[in-house]
PDB file of C-alpha atoms in Angstrom:
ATOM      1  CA  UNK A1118      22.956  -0.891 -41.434  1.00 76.00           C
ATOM      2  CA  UNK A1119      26.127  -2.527 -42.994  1.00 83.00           C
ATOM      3  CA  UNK A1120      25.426  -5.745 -40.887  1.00 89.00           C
ATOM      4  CA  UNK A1121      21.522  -5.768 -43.023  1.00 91.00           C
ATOM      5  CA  UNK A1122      23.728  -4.956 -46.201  1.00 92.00           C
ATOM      6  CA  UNK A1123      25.623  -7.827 -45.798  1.00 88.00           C
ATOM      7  CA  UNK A1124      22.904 -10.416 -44.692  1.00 89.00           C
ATOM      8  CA  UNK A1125      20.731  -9.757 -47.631  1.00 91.00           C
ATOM      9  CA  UNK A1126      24.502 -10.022 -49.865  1.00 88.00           C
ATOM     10  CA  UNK A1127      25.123 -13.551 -48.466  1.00 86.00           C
ATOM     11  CA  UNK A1128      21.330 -14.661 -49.075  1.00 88.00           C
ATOM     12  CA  UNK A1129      21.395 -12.939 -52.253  1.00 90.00           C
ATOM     13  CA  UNK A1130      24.323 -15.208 -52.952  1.00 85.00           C
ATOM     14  CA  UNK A1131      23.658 -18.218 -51.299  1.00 84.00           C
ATOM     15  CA  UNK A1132      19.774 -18.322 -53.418  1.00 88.00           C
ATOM     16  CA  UNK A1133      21.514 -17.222 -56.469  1.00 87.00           C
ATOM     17  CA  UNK A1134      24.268 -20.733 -56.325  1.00 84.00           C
ATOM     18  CA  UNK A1135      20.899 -22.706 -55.065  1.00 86.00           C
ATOM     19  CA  UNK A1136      19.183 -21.557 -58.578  1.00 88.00           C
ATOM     20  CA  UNK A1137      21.842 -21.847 -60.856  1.00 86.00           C
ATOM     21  CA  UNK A1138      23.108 -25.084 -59.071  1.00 84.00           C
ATOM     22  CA  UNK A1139      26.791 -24.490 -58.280  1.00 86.00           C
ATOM     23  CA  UNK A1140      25.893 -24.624 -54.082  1.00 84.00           C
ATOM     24  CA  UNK A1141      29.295 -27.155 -54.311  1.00 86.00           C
ATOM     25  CA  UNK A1142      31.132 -24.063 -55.749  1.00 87.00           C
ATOM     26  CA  UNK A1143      30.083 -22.036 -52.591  1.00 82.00           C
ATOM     27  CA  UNK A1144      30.181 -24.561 -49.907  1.00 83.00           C
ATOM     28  CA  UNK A1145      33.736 -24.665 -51.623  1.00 87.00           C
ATOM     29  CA  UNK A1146      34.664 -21.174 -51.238  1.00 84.00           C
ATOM     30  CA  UNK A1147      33.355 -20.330 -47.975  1.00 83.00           C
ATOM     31  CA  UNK A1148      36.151 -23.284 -46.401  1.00 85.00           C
ATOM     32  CA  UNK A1149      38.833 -22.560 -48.565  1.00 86.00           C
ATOM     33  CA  UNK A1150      37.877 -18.851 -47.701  1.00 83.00           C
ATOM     34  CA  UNK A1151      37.979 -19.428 -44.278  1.00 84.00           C
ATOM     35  CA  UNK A1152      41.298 -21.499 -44.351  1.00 85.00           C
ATOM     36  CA  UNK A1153      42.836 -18.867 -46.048  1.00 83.00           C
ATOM     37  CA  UNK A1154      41.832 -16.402 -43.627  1.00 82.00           C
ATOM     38  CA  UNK A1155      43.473 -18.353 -40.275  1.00 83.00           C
ATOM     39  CA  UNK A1156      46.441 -18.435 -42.470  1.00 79.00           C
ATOM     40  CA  UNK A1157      46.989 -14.701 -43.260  1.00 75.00           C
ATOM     41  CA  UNK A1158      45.615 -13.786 -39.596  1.00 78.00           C
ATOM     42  CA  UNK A1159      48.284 -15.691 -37.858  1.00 79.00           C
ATOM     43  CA  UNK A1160      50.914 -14.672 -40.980  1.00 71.00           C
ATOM     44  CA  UNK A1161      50.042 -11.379 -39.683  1.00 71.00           C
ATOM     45  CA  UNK A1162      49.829 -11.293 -36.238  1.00 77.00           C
ATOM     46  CA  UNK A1163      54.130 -11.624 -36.520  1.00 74.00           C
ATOM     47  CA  UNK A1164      54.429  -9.139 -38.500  1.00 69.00           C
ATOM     48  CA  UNK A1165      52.442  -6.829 -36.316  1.00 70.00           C
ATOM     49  CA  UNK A1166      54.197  -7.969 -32.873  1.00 77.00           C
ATOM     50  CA  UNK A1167      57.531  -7.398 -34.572  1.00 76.00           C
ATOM     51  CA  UNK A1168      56.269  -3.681 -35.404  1.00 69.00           C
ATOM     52  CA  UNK A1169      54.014  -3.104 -32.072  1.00 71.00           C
ATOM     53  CA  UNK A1170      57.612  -4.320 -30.524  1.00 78.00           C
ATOM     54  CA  UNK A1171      59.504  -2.030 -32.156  1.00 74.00           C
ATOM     55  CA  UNK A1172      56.704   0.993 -31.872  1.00 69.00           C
ATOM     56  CA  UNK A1173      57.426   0.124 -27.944  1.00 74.00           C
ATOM     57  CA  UNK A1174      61.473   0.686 -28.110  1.00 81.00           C
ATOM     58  CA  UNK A1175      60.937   3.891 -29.975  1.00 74.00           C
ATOM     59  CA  UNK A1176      58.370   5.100 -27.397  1.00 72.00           C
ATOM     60  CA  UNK A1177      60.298   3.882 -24.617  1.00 80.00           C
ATOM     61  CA  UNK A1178      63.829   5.504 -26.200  1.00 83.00           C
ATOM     62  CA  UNK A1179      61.409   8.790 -26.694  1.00 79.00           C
ATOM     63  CA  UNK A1180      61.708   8.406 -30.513  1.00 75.00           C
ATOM     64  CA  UNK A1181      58.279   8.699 -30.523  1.00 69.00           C
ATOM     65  CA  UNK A1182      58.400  11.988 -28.516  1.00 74.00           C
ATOM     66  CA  UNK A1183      60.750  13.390 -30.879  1.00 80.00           C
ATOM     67  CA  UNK A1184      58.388  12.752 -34.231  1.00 75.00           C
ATOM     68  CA  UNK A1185      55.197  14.191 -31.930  1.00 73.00           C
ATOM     69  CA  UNK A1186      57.116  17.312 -30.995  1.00 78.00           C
ATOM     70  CA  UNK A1187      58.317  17.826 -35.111  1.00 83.00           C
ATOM     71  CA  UNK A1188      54.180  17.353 -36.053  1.00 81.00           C
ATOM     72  CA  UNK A1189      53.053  19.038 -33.023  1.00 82.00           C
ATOM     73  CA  UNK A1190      53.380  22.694 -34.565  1.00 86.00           C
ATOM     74  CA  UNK A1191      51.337  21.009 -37.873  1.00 86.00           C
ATOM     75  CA  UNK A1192      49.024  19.118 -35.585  1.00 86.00           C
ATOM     76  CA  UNK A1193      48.192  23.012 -33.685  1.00 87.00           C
ATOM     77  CA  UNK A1194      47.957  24.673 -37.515  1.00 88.00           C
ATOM     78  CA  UNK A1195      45.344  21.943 -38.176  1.00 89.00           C
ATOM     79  CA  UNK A1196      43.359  22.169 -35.122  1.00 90.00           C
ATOM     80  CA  UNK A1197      43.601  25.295 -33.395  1.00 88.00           C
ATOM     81  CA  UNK A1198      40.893  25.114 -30.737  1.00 89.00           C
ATOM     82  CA  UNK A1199      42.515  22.268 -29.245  1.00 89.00           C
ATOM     83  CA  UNK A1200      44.621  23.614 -26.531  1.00 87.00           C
ATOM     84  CA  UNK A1201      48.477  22.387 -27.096  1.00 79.00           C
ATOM     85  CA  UNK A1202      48.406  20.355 -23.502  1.00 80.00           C
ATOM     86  CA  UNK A1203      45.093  18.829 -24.071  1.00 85.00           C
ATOM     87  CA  UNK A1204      45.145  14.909 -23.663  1.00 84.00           C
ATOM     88  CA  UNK A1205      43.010  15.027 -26.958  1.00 87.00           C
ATOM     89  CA  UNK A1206      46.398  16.210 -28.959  1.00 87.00           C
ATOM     90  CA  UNK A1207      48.571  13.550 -26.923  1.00 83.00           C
ATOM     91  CA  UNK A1208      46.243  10.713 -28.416  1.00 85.00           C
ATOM     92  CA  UNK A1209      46.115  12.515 -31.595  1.00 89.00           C
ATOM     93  CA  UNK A1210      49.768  12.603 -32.356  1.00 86.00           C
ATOM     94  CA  UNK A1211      50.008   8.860 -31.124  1.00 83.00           C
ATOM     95  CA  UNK A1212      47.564   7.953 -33.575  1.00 86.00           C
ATOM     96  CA  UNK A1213      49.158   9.866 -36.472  1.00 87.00           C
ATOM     97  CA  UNK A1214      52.426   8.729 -35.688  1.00 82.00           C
ATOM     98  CA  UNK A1215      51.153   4.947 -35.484  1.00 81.00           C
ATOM     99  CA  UNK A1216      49.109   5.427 -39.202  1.00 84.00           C
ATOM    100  CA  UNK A1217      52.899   6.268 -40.225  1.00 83.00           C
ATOM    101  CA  UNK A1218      53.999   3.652 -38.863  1.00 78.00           C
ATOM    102  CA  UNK A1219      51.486   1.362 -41.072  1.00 74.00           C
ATOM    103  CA  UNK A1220      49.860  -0.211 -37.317  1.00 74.00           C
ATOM    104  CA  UNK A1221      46.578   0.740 -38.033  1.00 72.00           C
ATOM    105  CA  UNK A1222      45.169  -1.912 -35.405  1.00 71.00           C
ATOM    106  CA  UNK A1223      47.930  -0.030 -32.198  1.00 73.00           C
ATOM    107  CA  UNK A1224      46.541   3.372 -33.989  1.00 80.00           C
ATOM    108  CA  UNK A1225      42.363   2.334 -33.480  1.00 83.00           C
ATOM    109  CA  UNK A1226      42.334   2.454 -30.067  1.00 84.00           C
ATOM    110  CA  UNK A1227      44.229   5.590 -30.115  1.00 84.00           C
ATOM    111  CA  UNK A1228      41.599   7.464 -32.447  1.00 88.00           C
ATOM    112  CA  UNK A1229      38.798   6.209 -30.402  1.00 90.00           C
ATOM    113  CA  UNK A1230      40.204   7.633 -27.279  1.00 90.00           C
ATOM    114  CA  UNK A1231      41.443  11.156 -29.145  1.00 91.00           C
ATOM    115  CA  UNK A1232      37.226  11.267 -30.322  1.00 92.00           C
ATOM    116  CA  UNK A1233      36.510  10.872 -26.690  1.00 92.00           C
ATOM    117  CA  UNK A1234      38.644  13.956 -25.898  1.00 91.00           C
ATOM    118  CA  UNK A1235      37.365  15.445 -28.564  1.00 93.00           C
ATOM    119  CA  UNK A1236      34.083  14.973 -27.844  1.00 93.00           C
ATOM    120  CA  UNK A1237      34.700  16.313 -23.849  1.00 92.00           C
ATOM    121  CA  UNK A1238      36.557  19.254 -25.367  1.00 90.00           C
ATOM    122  CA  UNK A1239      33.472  19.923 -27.582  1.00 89.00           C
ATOM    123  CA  UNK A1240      31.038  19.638 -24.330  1.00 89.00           C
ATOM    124  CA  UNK A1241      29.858  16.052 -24.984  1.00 87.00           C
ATOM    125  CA  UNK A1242      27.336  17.438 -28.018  1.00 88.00           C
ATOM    126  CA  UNK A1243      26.677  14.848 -30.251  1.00 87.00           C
ATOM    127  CA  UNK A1244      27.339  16.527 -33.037  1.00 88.00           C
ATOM    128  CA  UNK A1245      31.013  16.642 -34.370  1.00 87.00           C
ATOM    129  CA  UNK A1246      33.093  19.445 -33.650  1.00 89.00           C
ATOM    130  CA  UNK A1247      35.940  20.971 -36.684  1.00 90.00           C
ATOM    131  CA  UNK A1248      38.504  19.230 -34.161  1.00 91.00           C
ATOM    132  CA  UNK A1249      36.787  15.807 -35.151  1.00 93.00           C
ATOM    133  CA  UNK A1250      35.786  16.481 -38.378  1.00 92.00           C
ATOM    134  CA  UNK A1251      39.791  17.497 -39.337  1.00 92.00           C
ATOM    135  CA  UNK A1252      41.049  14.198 -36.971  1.00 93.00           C
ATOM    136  CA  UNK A1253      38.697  11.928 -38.776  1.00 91.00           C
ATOM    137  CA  UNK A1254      39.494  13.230 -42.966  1.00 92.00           C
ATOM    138  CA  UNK A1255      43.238  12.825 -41.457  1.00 91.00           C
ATOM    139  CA  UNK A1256      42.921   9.507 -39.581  1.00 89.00           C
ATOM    140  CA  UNK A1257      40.894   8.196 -42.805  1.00 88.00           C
ATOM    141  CA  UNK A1258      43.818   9.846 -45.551  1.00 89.00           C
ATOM    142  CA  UNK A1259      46.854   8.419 -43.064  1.00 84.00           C
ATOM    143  CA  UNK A1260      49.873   9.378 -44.430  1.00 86.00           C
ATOM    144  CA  UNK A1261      51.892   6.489 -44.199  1.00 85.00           C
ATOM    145  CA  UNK A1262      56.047   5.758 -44.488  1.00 84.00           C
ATOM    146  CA  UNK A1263      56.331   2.321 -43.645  1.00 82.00           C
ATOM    147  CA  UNK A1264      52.755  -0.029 -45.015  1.00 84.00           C
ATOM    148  CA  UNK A1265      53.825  -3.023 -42.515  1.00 78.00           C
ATOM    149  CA  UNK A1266      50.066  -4.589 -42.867  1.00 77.00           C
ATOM    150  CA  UNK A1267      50.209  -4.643 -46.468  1.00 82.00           C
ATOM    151  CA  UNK A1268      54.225  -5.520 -46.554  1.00 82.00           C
ATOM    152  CA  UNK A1269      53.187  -8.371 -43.975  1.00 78.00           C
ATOM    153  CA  UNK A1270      50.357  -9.367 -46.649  1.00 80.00           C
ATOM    154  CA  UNK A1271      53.037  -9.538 -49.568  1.00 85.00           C
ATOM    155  CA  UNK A1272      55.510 -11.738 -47.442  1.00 82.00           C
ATOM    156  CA  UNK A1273      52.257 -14.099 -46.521  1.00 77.00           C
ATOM    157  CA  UNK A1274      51.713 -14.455 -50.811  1.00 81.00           C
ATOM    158  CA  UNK A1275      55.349 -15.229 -51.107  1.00 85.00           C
ATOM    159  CA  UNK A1276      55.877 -11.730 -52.695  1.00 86.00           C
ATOM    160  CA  UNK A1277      59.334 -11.442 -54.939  1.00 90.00           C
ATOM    161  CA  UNK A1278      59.587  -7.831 -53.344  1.00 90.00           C
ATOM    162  CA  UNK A1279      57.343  -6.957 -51.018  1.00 88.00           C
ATOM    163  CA  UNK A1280      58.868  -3.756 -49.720  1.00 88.00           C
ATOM    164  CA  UNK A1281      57.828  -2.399 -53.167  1.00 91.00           C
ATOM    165  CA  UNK A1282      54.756  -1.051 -52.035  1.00 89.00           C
ATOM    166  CA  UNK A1283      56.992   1.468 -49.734  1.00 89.00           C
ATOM    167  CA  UNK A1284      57.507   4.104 -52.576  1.00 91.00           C
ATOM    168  CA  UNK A1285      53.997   4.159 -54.317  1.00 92.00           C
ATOM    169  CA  UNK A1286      52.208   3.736 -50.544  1.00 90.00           C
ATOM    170  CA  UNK A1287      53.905   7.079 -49.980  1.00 91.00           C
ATOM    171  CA  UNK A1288      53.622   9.011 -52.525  1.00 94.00           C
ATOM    172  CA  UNK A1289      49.519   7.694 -52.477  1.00 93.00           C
ATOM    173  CA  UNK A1290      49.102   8.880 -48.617  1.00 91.00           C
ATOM    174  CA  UNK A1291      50.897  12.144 -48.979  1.00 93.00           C
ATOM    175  CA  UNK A1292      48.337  13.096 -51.964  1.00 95.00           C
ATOM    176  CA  UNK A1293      45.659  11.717 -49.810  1.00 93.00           C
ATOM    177  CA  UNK A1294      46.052  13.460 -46.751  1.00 92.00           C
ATOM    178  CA  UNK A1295      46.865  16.632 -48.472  1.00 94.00           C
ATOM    179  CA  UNK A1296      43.380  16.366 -50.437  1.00 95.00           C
ATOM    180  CA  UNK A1297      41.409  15.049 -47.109  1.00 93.00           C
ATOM    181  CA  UNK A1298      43.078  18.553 -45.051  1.00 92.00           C
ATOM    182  CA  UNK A1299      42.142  20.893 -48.249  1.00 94.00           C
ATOM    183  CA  UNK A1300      38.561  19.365 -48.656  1.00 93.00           C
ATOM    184  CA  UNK A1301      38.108  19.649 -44.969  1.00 91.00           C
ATOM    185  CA  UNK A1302      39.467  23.343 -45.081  1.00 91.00           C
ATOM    186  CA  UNK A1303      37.415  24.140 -48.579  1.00 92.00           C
ATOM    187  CA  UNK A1304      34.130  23.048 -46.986  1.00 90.00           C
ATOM    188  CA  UNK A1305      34.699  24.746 -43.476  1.00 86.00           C
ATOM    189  CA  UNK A1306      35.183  28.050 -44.940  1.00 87.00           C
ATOM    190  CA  UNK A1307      32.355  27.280 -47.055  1.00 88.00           C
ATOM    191  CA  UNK A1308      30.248  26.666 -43.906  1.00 84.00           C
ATOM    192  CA  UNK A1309      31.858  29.322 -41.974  1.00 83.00           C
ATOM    193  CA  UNK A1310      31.178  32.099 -44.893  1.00 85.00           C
ATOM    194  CA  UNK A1311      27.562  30.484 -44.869  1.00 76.00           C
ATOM    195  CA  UNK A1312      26.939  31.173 -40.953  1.00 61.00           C
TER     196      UNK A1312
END
């Protein structure tokens, strides 16, 4: 469906320029577009070594062990029929502590594998279980301490201070996962009440 949405926005666009005659205009935008986008890709792919790197040492000097087992009495509050040894709160807690972190692309492949455990716990049904629902309003909210993609995008513009963001980026997440975890818990009790 998005893939449609955004075919019929780039003919929209592209007839649009053809009527109103400024095709140069677009032809224009879509290199200097492109250019631009090489440029902030490979402006951020150091940025994100350098942090995937350093992700690495903590794990390796258990760093990250230590932050999972501080959020793992949270993580069980938030989703109690996930048993506390399940590889489905392993991946969970990986994920969460990457979104901290600011390394949303290490903390992807981390949520996809946590849904698969999810889904196994929840007997491969299709349908999404409170365990997913909960992981996904979190995973979407992400409270984050350090934004390195967005730091990484400031340094790329040449950014005066680009560890400004830290402060407001925190403050934003923390009100944004607390409302994803209180809408989640508002409309399961709703549900649950219903049933």
């Amino acid at each position: 469906m998005v893939n449609i949405i955004w075919v019929m926005l780039t003919a929209i666009g592209v007839v649009f320029a053809m009527i109103n005659g400024t095709m140069n205009e677009v032809n224009e935008a879509i290199f200097n577009g492109a250019k631009e986008a090489v440029t902030l890709c490979i402006g951020l792919i150091s940025i994100l070594v350098f942090w995937l790197g350093m992700m690495r040492i903590a794990e390796d000097a258990g760093l990250l062990k230590i932050l999972a087992s501080l959020f793992r009495p949270i993580v069980k509050k938030l989703f109690p029929e996930v048993p506390g040894d399940h590889p489905a709160m392993g991946y969970m807690l990986s994920n969460m502590m990457a979104n901290m972190f600011g390394l949303g692309n290490a903390a992807t492949p981390l949520g996809i594998k946590a849904m698969e455990e999810l889904k196994r716990l929840n007997g491969g049904k299709n349908e999404a279980s409170r365990s997913m629902i909960t992981f996904l309003a979190i995973n979407t909210s992400s409270l984050t301490l350090i934004p390195t993609t967005v730091i990484a995008i400031r340094m790329n513009y040449n950014s005066a201070s680009p560890t400004d963001i830290v402060g407001p980026t925190l403050v934003a997440t923390f009100c944004s996962t607390l409302a994803a975890i209180m809408i989640d818990r508002y409309f399961y009790y709703r549900r649950t009440r219903k049933g």
